PDB file of C-alpha atoms and ligand atoms in Angstrom:
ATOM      1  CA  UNK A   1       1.156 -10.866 -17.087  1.00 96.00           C
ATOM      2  CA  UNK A   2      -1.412  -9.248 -14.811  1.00 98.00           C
ATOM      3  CA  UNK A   3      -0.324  -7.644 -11.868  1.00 98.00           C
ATOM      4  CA  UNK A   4      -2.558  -7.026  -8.721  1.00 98.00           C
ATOM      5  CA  UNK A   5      -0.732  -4.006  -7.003  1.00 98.00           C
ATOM      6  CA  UNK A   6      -1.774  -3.509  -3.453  1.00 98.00           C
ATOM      7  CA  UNK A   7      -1.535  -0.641  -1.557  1.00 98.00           C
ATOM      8  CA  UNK A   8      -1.662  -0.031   2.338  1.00 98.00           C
ATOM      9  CA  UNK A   9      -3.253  -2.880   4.321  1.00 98.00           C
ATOM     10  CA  UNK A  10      -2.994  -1.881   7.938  1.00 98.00           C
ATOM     11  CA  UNK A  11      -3.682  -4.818   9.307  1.00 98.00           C
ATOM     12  CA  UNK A  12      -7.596  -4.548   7.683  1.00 98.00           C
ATOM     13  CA  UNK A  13      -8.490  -8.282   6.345  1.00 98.00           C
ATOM     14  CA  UNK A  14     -11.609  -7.420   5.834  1.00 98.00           C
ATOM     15  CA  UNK A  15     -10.721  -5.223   2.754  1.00 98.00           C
ATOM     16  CA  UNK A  16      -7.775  -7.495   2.265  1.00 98.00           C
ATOM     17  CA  UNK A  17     -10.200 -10.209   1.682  1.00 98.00           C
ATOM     18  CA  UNK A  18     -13.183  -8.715  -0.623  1.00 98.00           C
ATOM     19  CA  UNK A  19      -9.867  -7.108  -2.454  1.00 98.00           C
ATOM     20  CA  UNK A  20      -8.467 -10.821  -2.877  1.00 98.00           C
ATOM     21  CA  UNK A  21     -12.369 -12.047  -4.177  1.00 98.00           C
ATOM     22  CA  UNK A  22     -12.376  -9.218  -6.242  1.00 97.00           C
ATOM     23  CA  UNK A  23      -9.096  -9.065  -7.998  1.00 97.00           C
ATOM     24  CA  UNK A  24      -9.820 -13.246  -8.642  1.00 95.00           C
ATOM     25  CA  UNK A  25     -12.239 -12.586 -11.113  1.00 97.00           C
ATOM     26  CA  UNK A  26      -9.615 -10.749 -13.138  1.00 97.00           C
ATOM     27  CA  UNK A  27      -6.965 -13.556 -13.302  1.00 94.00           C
ATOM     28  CA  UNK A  28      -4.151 -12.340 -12.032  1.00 98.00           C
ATOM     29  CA  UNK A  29      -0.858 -13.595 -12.250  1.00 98.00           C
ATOM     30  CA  UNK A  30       1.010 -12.080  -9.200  1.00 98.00           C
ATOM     31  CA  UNK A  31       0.322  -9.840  -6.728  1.00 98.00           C
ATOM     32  CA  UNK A  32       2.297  -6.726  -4.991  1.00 98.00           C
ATOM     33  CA  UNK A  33       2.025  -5.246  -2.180  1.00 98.00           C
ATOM     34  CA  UNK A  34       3.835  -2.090  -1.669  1.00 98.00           C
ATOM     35  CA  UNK A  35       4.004  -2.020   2.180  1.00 98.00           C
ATOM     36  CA  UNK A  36       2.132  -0.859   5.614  1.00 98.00           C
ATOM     37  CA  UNK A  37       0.849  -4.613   5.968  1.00 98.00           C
ATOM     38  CA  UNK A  38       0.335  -4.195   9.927  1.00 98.00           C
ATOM     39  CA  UNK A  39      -0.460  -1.286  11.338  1.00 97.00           C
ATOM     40  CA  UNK A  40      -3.602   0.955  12.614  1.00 97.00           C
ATOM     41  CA  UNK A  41      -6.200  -2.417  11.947  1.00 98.00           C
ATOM     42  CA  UNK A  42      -6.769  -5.375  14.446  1.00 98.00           C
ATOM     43  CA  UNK A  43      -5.839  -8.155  12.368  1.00 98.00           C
ATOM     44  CA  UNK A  44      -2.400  -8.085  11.504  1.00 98.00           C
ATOM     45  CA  UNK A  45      -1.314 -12.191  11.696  1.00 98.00           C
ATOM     46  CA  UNK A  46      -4.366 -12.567   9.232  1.00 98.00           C
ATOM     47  CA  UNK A  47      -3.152 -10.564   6.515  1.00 98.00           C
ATOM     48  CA  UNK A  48       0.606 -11.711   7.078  1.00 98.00           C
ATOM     49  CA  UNK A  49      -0.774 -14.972   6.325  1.00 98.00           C
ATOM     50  CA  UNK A  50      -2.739 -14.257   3.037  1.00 98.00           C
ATOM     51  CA  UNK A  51      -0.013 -12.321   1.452  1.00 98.00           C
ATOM     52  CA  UNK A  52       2.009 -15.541   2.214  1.00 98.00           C
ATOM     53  CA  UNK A  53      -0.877 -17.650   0.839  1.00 98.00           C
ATOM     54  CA  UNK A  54      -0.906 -15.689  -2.453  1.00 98.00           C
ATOM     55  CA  UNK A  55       3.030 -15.721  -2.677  1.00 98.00           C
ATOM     56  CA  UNK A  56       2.655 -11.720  -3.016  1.00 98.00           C
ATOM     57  CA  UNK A  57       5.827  -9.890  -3.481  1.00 98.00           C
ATOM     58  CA  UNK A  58       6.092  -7.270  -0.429  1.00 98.00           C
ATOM     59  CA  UNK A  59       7.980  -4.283   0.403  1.00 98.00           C
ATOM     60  CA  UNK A  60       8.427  -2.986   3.881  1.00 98.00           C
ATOM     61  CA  UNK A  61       6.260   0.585   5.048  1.00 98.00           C
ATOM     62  CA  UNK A  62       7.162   2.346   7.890  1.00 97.00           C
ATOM     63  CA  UNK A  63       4.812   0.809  10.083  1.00 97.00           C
ATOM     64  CA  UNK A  64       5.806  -2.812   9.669  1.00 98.00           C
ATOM     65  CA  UNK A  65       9.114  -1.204  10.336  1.00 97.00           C
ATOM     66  CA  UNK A  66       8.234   0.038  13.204  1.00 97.00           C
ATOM     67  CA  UNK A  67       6.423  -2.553  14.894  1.00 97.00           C
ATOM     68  CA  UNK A  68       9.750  -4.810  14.622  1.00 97.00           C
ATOM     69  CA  UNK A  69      11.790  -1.807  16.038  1.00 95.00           C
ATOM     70  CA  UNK A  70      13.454  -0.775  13.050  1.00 95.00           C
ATOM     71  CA  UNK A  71      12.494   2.697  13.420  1.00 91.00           C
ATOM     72  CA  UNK A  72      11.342   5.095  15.455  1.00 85.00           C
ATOM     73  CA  UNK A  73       7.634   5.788  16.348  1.00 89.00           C
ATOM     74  CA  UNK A  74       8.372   9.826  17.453  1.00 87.00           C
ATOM     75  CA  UNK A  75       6.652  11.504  14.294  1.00 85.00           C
ATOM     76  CA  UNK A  76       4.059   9.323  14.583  1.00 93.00           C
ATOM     77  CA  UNK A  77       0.769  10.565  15.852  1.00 94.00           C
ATOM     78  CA  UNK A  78      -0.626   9.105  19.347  1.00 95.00           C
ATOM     79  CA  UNK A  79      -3.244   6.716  17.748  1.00 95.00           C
ATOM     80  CA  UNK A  80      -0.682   4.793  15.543  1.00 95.00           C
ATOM     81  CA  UNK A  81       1.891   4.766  17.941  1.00 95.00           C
ATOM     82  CA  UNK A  82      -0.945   3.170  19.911  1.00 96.00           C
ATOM     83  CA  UNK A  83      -1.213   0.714  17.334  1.00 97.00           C
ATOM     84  CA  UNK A  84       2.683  -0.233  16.641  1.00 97.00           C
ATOM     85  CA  UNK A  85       2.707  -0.754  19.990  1.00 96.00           C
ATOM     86  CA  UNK A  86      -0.108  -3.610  20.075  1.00 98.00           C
ATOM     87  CA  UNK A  87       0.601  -4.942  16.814  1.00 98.00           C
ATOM     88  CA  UNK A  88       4.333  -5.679  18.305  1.00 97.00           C
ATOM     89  CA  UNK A  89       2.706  -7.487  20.886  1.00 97.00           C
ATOM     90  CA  UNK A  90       0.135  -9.265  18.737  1.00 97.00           C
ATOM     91  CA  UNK A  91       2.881 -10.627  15.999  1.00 98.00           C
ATOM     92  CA  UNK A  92       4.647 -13.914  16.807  1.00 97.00           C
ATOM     93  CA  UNK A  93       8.434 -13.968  16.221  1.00 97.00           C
ATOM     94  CA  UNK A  94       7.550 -15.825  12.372  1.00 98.00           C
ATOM     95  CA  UNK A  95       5.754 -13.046  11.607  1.00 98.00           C
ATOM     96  CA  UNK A  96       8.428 -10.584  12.714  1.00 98.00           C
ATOM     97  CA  UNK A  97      11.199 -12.056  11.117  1.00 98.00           C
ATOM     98  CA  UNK A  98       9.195 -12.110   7.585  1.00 98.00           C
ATOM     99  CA  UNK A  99       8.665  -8.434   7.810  1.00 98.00           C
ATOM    100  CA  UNK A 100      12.103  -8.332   8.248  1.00 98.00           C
ATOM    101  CA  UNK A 101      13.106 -10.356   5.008  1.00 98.00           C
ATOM    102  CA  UNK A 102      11.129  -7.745   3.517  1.00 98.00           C
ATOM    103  CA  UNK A 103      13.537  -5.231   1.520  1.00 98.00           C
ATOM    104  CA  UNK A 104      12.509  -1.478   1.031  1.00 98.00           C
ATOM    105  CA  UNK A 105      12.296  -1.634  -3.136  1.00 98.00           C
ATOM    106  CA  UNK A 106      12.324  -3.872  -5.492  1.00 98.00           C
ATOM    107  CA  UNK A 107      12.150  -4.811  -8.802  1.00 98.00           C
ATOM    108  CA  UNK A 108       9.451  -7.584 -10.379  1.00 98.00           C
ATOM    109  CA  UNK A 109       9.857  -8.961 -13.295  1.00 97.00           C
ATOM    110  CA  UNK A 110      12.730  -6.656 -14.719  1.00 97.00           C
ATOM    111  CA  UNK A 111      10.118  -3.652 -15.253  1.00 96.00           C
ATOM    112  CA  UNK A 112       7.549  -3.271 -12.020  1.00 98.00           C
ATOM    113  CA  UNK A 113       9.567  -0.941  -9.196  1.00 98.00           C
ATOM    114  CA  UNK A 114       8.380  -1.084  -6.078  1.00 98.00           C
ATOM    115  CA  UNK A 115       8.397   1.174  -2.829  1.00 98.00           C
ATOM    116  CA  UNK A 116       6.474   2.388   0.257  1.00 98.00           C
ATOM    117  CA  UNK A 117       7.031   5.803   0.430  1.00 98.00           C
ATOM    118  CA  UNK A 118       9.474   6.932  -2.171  1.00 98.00           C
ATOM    119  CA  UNK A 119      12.422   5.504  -4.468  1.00 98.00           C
ATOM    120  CA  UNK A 120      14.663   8.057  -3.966  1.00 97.00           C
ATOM    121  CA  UNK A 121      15.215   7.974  -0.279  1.00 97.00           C
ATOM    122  CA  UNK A 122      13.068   4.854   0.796  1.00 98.00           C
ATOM    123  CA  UNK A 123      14.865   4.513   4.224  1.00 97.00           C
ATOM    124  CA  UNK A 124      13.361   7.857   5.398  1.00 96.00           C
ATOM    125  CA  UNK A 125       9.177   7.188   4.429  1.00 96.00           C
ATOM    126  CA  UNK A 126       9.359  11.052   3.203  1.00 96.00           C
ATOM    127  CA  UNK A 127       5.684  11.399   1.450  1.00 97.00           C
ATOM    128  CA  UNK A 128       5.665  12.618  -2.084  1.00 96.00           C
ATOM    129  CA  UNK A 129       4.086  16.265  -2.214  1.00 92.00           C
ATOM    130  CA  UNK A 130       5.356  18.039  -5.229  1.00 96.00           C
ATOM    131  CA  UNK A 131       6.207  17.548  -8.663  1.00 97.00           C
ATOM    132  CA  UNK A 132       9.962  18.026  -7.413  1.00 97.00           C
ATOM    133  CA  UNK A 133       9.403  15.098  -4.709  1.00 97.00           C
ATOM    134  CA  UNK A 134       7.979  13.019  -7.660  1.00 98.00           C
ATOM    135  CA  UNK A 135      10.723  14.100 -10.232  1.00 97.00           C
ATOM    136  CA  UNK A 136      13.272  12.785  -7.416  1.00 98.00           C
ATOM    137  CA  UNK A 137      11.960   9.332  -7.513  1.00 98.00           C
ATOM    138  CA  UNK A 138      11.451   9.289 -11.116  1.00 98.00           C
ATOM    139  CA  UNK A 139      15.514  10.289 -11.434  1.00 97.00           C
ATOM    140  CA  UNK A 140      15.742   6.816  -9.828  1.00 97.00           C
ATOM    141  CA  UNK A 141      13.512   4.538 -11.712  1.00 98.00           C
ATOM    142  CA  UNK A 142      15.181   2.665 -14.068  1.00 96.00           C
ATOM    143  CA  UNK A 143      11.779   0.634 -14.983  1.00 97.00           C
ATOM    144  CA  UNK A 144       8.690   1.716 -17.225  1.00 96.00           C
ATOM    145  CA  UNK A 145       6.713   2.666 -13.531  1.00 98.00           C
ATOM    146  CA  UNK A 146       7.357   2.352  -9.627  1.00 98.00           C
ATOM    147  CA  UNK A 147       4.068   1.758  -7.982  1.00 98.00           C
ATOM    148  CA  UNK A 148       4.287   3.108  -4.115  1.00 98.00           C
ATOM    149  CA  UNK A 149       1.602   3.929  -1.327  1.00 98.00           C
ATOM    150  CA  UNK A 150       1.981   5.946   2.282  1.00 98.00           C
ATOM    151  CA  UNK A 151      -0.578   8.844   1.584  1.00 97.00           C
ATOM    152  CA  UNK A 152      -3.363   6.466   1.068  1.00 97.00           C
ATOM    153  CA  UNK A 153      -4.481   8.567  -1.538  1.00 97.00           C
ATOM    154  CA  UNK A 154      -4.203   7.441  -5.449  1.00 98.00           C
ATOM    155  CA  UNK A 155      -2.594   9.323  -7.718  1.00 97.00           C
ATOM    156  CA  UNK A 156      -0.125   9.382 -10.729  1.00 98.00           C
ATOM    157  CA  UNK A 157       2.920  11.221 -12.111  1.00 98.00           C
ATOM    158  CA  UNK A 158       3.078  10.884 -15.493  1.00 98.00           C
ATOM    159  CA  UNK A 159       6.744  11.635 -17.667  1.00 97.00           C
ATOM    160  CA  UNK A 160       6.310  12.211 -21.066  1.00 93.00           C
ATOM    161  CA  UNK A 161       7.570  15.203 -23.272  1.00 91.00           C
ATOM    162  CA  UNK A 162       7.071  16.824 -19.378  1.00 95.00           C
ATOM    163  CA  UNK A 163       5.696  15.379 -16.022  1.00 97.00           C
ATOM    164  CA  UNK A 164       2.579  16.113 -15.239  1.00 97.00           C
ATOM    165  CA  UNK A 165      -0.109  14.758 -12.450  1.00 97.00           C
ATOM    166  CA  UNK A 166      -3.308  12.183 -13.132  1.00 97.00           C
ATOM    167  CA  UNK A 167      -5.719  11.748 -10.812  1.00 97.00           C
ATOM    168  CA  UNK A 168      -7.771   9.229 -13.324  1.00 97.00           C
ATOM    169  CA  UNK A 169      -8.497   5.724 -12.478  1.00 97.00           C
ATOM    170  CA  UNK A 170      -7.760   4.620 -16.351  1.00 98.00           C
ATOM    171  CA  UNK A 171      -4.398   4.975 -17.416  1.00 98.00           C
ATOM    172  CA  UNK A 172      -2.797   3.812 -20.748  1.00 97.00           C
ATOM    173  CA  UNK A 173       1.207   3.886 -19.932  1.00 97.00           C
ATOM    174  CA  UNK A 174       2.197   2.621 -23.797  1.00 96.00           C
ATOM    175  CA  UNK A 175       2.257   6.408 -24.486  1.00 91.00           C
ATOM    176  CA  UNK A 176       4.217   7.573 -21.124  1.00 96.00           C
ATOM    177  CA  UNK A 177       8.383   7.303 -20.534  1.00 96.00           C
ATOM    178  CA  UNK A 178       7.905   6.318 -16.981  1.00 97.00           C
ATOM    179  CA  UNK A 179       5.320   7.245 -14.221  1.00 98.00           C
ATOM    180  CA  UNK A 180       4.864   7.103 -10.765  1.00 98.00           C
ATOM    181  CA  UNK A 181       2.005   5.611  -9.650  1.00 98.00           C
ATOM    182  CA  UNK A 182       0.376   5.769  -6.077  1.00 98.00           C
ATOM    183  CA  UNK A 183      -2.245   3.018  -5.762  1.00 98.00           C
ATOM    184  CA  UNK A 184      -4.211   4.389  -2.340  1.00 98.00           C
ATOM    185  CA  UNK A 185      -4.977   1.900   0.260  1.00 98.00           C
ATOM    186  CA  UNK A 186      -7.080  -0.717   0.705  1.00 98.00           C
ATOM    187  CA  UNK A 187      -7.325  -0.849   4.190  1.00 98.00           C
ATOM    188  CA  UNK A 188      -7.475   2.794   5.713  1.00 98.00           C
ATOM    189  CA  UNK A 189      -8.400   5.214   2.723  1.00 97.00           C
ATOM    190  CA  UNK A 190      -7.805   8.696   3.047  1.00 97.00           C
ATOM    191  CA  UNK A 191      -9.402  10.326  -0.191  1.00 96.00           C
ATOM    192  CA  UNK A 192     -12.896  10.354   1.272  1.00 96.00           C
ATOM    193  CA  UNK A 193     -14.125   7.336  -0.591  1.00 97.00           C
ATOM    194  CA  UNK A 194     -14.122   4.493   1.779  1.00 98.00           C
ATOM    195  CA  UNK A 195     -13.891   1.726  -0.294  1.00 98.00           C
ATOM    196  CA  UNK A 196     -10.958  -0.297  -0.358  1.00 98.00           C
ATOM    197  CA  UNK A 197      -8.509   0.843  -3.426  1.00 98.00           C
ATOM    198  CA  UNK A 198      -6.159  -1.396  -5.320  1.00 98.00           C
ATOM    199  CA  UNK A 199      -4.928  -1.349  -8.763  1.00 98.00           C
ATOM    200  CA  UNK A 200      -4.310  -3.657 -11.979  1.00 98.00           C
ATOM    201  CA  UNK A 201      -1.622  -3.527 -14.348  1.00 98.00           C
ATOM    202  CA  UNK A 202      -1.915  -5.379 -17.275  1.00 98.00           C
ATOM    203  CA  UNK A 203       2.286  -5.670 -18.881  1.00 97.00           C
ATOM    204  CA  UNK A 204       0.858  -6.667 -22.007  1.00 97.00           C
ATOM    205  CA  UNK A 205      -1.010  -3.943 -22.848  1.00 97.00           C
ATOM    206  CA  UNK A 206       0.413  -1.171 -19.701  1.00 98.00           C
ATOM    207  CA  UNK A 207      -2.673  -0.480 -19.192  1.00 98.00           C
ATOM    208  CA  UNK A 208      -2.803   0.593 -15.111  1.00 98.00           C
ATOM    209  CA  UNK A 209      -6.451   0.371 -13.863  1.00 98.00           C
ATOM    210  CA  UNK A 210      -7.158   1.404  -9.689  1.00 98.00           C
ATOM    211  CA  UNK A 211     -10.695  -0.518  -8.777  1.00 98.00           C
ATOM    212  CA  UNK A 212     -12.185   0.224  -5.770  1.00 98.00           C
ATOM    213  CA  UNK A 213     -14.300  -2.162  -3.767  1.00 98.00           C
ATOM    214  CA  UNK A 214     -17.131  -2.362  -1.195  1.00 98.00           C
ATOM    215  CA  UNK A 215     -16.060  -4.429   1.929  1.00 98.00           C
ATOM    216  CA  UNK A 216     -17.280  -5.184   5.449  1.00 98.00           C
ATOM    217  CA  UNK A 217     -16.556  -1.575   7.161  1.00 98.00           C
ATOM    218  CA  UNK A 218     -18.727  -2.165  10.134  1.00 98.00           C
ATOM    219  CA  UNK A 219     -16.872  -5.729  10.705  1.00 98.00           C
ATOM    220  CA  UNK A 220     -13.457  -4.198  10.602  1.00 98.00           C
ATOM    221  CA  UNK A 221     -14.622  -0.969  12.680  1.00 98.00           C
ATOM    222  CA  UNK A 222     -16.085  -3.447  15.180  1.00 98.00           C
ATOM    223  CA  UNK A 223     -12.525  -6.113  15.016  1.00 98.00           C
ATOM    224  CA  UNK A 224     -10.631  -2.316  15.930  1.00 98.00           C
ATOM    225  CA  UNK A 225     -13.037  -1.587  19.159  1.00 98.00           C
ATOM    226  CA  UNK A 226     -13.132  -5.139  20.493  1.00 98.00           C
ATOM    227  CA  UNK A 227      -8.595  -4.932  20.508  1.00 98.00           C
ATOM    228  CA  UNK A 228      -8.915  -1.895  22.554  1.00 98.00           C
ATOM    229  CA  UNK A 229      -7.676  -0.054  19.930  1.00 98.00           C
ATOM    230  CA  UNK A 230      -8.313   3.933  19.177  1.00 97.00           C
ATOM    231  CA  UNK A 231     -12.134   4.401  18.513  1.00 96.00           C
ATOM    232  CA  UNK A 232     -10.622   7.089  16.055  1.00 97.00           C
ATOM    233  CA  UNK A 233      -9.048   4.372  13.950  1.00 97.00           C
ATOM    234  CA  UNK A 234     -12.337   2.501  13.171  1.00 97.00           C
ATOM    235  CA  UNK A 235     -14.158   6.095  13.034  1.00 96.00           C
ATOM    236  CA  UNK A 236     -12.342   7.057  10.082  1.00 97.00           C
ATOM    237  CA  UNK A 237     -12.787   4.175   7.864  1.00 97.00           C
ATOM    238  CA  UNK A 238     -16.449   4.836   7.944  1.00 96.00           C
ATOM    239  CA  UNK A 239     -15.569   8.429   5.950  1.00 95.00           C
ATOM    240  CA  UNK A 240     -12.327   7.245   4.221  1.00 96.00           C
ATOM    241  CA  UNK A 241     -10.183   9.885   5.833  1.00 92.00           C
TER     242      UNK A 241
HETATM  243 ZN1   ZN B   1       0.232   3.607   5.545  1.00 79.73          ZN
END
């Protein structure tokens, strides 16, 4: 079974869709998405509709909370409050009520966890800053990994003999306990590489691979200014920050 495991959308088809062409080529068997669908990008019925199309399994974020009122927007900064709000307005009631349907973890399979933000305390989208943070969530995890996103920046906590932190884009996970794997984002990066980031995990062989791809940045920057949305928000994607 070959997993494609998607991390945060925002509402960015165009990386949704050269992610989709790219991740085709390595026959995949299901795909994941770990939350933050809508949010920030201008086309968020689009890439509703293709996770539907490829039958992903999907996880709430706090922004697709948000934008059906499930939480609050108060910590969040102008620009994606900005965005919740025209997303909201942009979503038809369909699209609402299947972000609602969507839980905050789950399992796939028996032995793929899946979150937003973190495992211990998924309700709250706390960001995972510390070995402590991780070693909370990995209390939790009752599977082989949890794959999350909300940083938008890839990186892995690794339990063996002791935890430690990965930062490679190869990992063989036949050798680790359990790990904790954040897979970036493919449609707002924020590690200053701005192609779009999603990863593979093969369950035959755990091996966890994050690819990264070239898509249309100017055509997604340009989709963000013509929605009257933050010029800041199609800004960053040119730097991946
Ligand atoms: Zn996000």
């Amino acid at each position: 079974m070959r997993y494609a495991i998607l991390g945060d959308i925002h509402s960015n088809i165009q990386a949704l869709d050269a992610i989709l062409a790219e991740a085709q080529k390595h026959s995949i068997d299901r795909y994941i998405s770990v939350g933050d669908v809508v949010g920030y990008g201008a086309d968020p019925v689009a890439c509703i509709e293709r996770l539907q199309r490829v039958d992903a399994v999907v996880v709430a974020g706090n922004h697709d909370w948000a934008t059906i009122g499930r939480t609050d927007t108060t910590f969040f900064n102008s620009y994606a409050k900005a965005a919740v709000e025209w997303t909201t307005q942009v979503l038809k009631s369909e699209h609402k009520e299947w972000l609602a349907r969507r839980p905050l973890t789950t399992v796939v399979d028996g032995r793929l966890t899946i979150a937003h933000a973190t495992l211990h305390d998924p309700s709250n989208f706390d960001y995972i800053q510390s070995y402590s943070d991780a070693a909370r969530s990995l209390n939790q995890l009752d599977t082989e990994v949890c794959f999350v996103g909300h940083s938008h920046v890839p990186l892995a906590f690794l339990v063996s003999d002791r935890l430690c932190l990965s930062l490679a884009h190869s990992i063989d996970l036949s050798m680790i306990d359990r790990a904790l794997i954040n897979v970036g984002s493919i449609g707002q990066p924020r590690d200053e590489n701005p192609k779009a980031a999603y990863a593979i995990y093969d369950g035959g062989t755990r091996h966890y691979a994050l690819h990264r791809v070239n898509y249309d940045i100017a055509q997604a920057c340009a989709r963000i200014l013509a929605a009257g949305l933050p010029d800041v928000l199609a800004e960053r994607l040119r730097f991946g920050r």
